[in-house]
PDB file of N, CA and C in Angstrom:
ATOM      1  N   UNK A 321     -90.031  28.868 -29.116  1.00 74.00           N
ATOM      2  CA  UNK A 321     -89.379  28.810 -27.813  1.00 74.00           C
ATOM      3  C   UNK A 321     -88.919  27.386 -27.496  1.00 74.00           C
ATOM      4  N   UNK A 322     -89.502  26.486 -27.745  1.00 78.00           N
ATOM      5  CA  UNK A 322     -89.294  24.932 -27.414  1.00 78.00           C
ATOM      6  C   UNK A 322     -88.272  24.508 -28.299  1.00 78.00           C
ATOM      7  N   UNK A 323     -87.909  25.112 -29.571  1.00 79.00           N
ATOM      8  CA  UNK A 323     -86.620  24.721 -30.075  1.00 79.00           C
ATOM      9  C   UNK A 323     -85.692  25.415 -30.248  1.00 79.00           C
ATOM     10  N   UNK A 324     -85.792  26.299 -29.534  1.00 76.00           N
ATOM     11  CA  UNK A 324     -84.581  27.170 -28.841  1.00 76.00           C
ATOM     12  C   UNK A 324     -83.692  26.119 -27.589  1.00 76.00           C
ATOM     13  N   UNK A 325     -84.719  25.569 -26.558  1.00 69.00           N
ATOM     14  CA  UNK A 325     -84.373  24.877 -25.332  1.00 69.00           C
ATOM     15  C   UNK A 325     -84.165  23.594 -25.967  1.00 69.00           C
ATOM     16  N   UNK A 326     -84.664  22.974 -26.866  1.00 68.00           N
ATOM     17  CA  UNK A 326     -83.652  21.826 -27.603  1.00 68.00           C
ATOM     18  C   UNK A 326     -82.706  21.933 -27.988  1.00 68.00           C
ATOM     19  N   UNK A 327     -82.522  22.810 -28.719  1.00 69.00           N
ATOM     20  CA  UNK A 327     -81.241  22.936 -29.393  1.00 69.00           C
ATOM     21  C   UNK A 327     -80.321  23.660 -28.343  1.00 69.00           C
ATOM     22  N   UNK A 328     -80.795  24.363 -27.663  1.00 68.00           N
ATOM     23  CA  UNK A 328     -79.406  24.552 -26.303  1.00 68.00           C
ATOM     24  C   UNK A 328     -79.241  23.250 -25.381  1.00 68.00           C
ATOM     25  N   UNK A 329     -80.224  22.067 -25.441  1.00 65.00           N
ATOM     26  CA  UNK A 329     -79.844  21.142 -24.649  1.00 65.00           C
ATOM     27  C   UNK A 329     -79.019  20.133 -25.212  1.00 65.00           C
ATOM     28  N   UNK A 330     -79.327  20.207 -26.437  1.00 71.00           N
ATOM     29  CA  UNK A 330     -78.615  19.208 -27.219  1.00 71.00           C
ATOM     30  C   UNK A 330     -77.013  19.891 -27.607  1.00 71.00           C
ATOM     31  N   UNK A 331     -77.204  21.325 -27.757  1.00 66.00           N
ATOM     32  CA  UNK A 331     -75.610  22.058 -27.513  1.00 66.00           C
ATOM     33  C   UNK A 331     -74.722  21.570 -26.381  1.00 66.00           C
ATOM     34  N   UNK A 332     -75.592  21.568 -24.864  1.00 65.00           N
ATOM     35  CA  UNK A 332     -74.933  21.516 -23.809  1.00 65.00           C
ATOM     36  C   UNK A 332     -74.488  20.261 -23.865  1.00 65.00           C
ATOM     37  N   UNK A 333     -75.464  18.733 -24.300  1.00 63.00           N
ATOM     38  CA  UNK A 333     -74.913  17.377 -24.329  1.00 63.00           C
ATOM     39  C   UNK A 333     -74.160  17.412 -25.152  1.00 63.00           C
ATOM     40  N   UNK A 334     -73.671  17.822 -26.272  1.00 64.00           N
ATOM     41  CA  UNK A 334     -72.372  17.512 -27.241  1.00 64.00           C
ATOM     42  C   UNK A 334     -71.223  18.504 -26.310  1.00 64.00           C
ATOM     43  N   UNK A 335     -71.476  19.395 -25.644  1.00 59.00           N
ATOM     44  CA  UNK A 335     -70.338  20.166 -24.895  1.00 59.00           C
ATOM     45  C   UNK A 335     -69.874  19.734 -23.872  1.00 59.00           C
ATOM     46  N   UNK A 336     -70.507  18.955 -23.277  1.00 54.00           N
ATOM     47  CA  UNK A 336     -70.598  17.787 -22.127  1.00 54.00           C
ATOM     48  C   UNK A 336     -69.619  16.779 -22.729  1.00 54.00           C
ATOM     49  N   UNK A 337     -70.534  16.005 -23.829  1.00 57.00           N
ATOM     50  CA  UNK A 337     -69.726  14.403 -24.628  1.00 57.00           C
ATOM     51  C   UNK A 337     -68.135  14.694 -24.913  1.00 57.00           C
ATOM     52  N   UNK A 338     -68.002  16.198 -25.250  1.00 57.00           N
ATOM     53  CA  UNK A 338     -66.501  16.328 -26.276  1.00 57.00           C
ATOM     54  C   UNK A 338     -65.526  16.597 -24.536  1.00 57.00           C
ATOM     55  N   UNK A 339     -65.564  17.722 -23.744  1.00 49.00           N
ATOM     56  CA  UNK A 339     -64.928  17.322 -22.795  1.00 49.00           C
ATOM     57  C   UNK A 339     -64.784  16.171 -21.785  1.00 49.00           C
ATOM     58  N   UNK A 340     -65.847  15.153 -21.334  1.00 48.00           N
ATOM     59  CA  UNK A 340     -65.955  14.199 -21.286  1.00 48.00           C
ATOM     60  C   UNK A 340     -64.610  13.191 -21.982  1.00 48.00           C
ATOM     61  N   UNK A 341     -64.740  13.136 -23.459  1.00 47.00           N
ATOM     62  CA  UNK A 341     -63.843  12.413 -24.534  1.00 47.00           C
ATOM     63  C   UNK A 341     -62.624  12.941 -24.458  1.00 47.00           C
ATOM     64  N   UNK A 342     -62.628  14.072 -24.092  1.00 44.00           N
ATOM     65  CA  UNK A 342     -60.848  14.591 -24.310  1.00 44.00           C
ATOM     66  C   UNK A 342     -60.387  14.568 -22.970  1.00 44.00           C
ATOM     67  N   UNK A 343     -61.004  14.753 -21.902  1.00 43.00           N
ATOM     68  CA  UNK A 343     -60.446  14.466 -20.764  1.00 43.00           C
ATOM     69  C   UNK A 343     -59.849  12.813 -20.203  1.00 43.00           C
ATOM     70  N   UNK A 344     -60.518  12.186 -21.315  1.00 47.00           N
ATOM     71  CA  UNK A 344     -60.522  10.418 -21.242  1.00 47.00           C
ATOM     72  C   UNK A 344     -59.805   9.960 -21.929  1.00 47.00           C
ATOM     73  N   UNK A 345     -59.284  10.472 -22.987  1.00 45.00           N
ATOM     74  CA  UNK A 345     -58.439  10.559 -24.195  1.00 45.00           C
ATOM     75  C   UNK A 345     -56.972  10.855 -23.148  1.00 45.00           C
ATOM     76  N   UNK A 346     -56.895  12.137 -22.566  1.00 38.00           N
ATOM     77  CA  UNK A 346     -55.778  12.705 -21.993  1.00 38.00           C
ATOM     78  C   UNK A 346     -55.134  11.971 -20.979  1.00 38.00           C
ATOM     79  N   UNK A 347     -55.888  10.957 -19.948  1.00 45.00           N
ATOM     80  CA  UNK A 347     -55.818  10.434 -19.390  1.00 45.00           C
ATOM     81  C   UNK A 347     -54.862   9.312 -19.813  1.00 45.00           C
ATOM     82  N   UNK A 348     -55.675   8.263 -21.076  1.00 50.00           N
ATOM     83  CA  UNK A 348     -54.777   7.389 -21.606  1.00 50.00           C
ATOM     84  C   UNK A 348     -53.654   7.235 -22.345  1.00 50.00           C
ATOM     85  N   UNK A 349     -53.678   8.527 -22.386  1.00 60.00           N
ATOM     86  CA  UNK A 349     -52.140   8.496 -23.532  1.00 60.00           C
ATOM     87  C   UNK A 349     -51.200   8.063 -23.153  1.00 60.00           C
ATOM     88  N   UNK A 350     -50.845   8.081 -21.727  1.00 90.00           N
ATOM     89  CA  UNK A 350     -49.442   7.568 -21.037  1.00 90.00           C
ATOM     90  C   UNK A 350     -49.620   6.362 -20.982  1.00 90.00           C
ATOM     91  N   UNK A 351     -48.409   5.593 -21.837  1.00 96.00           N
ATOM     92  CA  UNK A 351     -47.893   4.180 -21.458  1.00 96.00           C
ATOM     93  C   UNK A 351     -47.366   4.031 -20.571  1.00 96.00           C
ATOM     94  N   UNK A 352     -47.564   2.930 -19.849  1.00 96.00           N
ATOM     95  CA  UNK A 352     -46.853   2.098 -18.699  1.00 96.00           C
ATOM     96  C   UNK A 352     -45.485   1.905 -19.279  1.00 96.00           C
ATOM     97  N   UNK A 353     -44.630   2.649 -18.172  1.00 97.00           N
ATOM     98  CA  UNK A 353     -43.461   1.645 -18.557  1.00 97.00           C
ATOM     99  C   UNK A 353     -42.890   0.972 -18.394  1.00 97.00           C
ATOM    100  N   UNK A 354     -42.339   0.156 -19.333  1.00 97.00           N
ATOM    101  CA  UNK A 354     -41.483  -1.203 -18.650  1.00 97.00           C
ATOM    102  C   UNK A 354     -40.144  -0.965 -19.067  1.00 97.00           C
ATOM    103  N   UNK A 355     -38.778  -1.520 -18.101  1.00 97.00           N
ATOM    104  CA  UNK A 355     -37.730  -1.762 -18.677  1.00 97.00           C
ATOM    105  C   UNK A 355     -37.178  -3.203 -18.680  1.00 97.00           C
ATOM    106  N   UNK A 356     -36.730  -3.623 -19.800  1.00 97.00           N
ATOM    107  CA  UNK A 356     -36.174  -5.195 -20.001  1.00 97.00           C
ATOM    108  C   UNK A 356     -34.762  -5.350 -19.997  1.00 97.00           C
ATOM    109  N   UNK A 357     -34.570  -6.481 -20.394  1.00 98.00           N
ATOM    110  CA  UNK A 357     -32.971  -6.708 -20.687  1.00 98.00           C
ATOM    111  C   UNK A 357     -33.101  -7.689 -21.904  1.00 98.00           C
ATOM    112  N   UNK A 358     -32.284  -7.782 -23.197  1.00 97.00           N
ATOM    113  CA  UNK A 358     -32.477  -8.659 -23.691  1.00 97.00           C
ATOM    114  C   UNK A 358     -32.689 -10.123 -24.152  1.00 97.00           C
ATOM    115  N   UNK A 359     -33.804 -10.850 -23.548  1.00 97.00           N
ATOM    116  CA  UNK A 359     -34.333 -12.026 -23.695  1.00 97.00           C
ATOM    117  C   UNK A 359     -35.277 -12.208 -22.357  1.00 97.00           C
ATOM    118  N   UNK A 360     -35.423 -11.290 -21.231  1.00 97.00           N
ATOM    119  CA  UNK A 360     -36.387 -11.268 -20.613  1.00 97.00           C
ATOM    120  C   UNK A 360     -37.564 -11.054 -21.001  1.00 97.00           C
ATOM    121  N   UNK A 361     -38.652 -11.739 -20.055  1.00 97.00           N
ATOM    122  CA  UNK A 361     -39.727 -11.183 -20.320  1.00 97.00           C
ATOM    123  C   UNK A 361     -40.753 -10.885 -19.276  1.00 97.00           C
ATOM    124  N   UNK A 362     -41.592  -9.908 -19.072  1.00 97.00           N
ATOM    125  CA  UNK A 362     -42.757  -8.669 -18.428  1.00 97.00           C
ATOM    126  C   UNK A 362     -44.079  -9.489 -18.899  1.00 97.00           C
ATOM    127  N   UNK A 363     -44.385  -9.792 -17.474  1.00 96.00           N
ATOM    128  CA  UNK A 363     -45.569 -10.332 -17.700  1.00 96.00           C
ATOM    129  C   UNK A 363     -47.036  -9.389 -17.209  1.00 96.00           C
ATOM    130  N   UNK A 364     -47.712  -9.270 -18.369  1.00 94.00           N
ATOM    131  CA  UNK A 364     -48.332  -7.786 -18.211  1.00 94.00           C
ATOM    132  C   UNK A 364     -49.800  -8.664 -17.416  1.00 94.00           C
ATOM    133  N   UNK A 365     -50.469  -9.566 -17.800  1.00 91.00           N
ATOM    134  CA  UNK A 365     -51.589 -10.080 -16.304  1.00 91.00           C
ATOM    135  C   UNK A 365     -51.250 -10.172 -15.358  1.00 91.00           C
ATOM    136  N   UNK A 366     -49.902 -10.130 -14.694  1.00 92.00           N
ATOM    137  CA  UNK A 366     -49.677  -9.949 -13.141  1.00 92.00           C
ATOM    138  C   UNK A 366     -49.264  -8.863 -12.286  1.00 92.00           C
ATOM    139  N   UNK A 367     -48.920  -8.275 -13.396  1.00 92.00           N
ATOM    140  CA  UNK A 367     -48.319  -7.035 -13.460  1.00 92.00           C
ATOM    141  C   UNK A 367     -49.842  -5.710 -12.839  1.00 92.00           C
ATOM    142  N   UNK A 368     -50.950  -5.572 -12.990  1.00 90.00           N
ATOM    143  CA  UNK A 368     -52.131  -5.618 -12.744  1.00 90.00           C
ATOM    144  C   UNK A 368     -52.439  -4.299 -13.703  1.00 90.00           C
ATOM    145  N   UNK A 369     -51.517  -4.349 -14.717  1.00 92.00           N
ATOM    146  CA  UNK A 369     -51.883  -2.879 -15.900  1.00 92.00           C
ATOM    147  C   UNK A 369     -52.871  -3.330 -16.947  1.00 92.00           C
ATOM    148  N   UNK A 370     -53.578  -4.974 -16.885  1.00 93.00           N
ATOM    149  CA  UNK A 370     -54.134  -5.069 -17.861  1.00 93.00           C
ATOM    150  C   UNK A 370     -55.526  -6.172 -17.164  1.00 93.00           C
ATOM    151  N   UNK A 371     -56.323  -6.471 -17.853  1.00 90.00           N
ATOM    152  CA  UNK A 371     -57.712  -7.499 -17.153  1.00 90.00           C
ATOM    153  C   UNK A 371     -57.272  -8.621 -17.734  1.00 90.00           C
ATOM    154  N   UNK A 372     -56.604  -9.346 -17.588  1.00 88.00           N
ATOM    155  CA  UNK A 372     -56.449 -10.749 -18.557  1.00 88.00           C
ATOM    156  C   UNK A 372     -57.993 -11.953 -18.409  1.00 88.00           C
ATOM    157  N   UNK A 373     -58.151 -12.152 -19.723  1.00 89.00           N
ATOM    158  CA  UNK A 373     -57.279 -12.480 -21.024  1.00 89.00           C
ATOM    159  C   UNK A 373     -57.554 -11.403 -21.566  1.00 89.00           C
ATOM    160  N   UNK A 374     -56.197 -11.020 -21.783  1.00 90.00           N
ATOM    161  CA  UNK A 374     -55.634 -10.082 -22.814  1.00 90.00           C
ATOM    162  C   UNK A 374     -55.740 -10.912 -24.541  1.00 90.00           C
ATOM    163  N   UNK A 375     -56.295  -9.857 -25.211  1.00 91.00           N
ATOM    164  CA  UNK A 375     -56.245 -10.290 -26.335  1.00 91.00           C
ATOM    165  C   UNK A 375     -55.338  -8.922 -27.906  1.00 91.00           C
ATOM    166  N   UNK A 376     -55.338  -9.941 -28.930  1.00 93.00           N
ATOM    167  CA  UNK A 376     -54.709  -8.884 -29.547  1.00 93.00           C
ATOM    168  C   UNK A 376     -53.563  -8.393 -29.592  1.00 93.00           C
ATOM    169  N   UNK A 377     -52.143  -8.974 -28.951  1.00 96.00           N
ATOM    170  CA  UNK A 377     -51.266  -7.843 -28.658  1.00 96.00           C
ATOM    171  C   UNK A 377     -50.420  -7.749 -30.148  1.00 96.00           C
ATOM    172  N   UNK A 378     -49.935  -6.325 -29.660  1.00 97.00           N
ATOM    173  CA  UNK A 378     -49.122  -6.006 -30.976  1.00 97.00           C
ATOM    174  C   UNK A 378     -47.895  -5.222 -30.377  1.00 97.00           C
ATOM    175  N   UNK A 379     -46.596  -5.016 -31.294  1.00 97.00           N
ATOM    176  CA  UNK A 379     -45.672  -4.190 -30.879  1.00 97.00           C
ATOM    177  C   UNK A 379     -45.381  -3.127 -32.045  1.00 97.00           C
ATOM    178  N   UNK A 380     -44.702  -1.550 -31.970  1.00 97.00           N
ATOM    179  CA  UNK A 380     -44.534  -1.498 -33.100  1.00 97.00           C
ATOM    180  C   UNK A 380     -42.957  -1.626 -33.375  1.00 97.00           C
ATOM    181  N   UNK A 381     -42.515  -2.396 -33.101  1.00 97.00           N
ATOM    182  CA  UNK A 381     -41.241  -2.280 -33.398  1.00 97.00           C
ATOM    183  C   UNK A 381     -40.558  -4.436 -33.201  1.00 97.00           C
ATOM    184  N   UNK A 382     -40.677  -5.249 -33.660  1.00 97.00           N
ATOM    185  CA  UNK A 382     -41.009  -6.586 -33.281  1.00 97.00           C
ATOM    186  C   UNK A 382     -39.212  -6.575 -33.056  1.00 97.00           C
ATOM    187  N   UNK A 383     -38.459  -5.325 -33.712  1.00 98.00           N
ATOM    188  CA  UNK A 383     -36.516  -6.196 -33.463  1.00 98.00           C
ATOM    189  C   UNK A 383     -36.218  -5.663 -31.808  1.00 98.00           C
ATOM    190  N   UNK A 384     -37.578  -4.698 -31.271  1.00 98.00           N
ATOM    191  CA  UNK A 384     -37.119  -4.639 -29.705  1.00 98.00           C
ATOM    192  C   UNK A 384     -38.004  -5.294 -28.873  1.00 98.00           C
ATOM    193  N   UNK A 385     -39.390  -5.572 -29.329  1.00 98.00           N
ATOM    194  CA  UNK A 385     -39.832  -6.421 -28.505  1.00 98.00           C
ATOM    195  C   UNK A 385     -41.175  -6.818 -28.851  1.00 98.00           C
ATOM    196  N   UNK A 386     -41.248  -8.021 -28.294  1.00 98.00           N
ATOM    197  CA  UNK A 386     -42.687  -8.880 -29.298  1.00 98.00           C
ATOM    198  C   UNK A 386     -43.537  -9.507 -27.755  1.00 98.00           C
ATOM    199  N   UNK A 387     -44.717  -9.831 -28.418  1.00 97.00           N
ATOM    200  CA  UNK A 387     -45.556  -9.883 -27.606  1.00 97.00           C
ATOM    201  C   UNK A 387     -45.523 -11.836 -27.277  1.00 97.00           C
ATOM    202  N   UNK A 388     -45.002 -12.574 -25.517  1.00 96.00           N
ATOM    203  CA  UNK A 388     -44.871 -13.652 -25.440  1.00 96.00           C
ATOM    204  C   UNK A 388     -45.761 -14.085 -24.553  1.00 96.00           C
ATOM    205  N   UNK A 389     -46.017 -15.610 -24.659  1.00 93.00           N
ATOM    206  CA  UNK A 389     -46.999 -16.531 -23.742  1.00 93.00           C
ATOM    207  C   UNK A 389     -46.176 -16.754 -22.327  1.00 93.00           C
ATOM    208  N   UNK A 390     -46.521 -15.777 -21.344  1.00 91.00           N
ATOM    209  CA  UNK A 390     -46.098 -15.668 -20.114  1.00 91.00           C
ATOM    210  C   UNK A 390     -46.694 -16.989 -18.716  1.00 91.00           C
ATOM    211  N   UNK A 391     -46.414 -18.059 -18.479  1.00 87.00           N
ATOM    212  CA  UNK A 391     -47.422 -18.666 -17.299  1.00 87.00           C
ATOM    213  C   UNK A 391     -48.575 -18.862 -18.234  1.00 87.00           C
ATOM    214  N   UNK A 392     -48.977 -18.975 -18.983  1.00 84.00           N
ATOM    215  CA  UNK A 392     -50.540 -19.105 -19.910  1.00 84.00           C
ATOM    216  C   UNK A 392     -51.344 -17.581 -19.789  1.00 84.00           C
ATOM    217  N   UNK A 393     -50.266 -16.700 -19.476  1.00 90.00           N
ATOM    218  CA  UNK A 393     -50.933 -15.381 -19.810  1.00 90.00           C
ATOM    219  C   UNK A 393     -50.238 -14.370 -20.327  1.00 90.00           C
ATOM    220  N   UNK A 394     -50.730 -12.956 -20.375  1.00 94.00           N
ATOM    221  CA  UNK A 394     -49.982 -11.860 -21.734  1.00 94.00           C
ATOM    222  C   UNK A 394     -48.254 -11.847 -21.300  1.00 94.00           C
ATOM    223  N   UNK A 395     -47.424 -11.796 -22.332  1.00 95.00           N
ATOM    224  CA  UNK A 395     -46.115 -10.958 -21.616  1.00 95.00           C
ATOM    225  C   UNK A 395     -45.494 -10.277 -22.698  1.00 95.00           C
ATOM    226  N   UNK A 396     -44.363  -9.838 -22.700  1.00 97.00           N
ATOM    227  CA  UNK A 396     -44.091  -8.796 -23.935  1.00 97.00           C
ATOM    228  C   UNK A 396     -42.269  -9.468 -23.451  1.00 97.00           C
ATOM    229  N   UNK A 397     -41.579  -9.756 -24.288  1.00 98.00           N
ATOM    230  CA  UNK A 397     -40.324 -10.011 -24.622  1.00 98.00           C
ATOM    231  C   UNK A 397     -39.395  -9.364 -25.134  1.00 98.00           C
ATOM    232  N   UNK A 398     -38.463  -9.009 -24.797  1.00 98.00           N
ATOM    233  CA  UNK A 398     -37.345  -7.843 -25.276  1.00 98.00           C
ATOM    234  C   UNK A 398     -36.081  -9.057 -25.731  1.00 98.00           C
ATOM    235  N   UNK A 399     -36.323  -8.292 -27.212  1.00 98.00           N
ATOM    236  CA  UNK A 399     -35.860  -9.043 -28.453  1.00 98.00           C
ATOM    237  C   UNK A 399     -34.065  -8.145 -28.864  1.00 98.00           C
ATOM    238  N   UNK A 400     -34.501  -6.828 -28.892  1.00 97.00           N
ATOM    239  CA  UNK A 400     -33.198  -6.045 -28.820  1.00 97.00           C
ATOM    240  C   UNK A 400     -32.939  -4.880 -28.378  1.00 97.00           C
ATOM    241  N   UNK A 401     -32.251  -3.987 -28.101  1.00 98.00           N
ATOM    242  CA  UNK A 401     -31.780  -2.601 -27.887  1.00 98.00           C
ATOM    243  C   UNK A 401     -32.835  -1.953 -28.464  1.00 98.00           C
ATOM    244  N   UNK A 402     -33.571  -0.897 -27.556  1.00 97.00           N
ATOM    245  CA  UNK A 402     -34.135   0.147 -27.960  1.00 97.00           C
ATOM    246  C   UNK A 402     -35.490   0.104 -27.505  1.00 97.00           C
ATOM    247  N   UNK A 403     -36.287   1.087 -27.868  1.00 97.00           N
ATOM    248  CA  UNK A 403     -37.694   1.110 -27.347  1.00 97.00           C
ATOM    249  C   UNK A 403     -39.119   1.278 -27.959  1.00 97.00           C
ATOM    250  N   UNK A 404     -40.051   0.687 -27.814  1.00 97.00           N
ATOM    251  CA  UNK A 404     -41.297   0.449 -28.834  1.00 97.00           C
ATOM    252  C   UNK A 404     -42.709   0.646 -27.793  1.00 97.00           C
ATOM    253  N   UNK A 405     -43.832   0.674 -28.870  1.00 97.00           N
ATOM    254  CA  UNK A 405     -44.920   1.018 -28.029  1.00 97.00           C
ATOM    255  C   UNK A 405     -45.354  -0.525 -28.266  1.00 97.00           C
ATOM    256  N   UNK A 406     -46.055  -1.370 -27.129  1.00 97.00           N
ATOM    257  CA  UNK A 406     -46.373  -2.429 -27.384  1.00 97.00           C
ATOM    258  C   UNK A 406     -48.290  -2.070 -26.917  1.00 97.00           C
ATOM    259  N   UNK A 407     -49.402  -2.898 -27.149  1.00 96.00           N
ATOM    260  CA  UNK A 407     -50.531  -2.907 -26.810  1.00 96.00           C
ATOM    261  C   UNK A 407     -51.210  -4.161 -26.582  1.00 96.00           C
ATOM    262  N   UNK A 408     -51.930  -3.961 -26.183  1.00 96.00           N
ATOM    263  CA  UNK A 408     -53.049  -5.384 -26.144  1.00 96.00           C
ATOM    264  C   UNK A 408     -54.244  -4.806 -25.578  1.00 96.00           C
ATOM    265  N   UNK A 409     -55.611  -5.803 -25.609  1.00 94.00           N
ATOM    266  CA  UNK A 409     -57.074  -5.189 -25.709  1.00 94.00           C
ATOM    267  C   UNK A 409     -57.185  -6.607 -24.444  1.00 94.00           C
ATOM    268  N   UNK A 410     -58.299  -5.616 -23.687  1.00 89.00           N
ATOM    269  CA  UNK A 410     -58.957  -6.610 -22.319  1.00 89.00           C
ATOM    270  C   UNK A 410     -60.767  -6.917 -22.645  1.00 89.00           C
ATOM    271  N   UNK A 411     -61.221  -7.919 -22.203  1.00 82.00           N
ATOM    272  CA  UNK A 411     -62.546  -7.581 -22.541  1.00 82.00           C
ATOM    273  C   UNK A 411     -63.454  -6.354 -21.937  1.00 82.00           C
ATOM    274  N   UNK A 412     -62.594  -6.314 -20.745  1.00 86.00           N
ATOM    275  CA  UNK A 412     -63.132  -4.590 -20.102  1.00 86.00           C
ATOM    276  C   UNK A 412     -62.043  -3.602 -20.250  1.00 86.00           C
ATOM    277  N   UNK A 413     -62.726  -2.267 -21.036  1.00 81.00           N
ATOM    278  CA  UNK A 413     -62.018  -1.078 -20.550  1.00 81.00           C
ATOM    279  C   UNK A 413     -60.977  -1.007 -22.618  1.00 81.00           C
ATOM    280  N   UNK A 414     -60.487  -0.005 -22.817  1.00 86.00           N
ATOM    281  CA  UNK A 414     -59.737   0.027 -23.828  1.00 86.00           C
ATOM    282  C   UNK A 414     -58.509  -0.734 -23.710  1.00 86.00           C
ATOM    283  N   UNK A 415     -57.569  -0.616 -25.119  1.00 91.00           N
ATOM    284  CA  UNK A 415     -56.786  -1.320 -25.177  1.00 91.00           C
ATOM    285  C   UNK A 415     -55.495  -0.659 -23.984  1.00 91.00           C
ATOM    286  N   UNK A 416     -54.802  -1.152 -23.541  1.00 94.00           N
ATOM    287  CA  UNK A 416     -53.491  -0.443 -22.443  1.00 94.00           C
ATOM    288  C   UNK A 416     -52.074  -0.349 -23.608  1.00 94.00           C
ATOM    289  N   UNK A 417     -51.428   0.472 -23.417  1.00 96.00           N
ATOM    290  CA  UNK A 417     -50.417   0.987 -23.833  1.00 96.00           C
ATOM    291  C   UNK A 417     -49.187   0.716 -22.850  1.00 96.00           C
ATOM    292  N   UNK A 418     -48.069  -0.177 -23.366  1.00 97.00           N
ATOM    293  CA  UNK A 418     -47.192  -0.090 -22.469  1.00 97.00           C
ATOM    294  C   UNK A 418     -45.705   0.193 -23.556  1.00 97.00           C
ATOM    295  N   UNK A 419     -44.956   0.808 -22.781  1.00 97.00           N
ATOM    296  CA  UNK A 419     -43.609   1.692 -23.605  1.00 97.00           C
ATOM    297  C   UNK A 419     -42.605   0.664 -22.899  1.00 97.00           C
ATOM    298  N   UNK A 420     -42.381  -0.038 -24.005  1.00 97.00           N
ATOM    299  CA  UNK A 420     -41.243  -1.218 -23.480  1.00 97.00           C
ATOM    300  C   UNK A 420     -39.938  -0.858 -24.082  1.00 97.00           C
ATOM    301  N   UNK A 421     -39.092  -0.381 -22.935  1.00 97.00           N
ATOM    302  CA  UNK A 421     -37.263  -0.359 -23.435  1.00 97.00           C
ATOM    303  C   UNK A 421     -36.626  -1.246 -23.262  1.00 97.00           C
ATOM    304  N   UNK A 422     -36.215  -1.878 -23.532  1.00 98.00           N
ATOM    305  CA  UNK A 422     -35.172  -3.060 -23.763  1.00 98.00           C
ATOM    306  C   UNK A 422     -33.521  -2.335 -23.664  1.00 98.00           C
ATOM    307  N   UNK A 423     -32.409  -2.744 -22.821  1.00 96.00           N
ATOM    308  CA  UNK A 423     -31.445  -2.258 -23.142  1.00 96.00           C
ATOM    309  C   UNK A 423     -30.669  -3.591 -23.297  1.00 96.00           C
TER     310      UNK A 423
END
């Protein structure tokens, strides 16, 4: 009987953990978006989408837009036409996702 009620409690905490995770998951998928112009730049610590210091950033696409030293904090630079997922990591909270178009 006693590992019947373990093993349904420990069922219920992994049934708990996985909706928990996918509801948190679902949440973050949407990037912020930004729109640029070419040679501007979005300064994402003032902007209040991120905890600065931001660390880490990356783009995936560097011919529309790369990640620049804004005021001594994060910014993202629109390099050319078109649109990319850019990121960066805060010491609190996951990394933020922002969808930078450049026209």
């Amino acid at each position: 009987m006693r590992q019947r009620v373990l093993l349904a409690g420990i069922a219920l905490l992994f049934g708990v953990l996985f909706v928990t995770a996918h509801h948190s998951r679902a949440a973050e998928d949407g990037a912020f978006p930004v729109g640029l112009q070419v040679g501007e730049t979005f300064n994402a610590c003032s902007s209040g989408q991120i905890v600065c210091p931001a660390r880490g950033p990356i783009c995936d696409d560097p011919k529309v837009a790369i990640p620049a030293d804004v005021n001594g904090g994060l910014g993202f630079k629109g390099v050319g036409p078109g649109t990319t997922l850019c990121s960066a990591g805060s010491s609190v909270g996951p990394r933020r996702l922002f969808r930078i178009t450049v026209r």
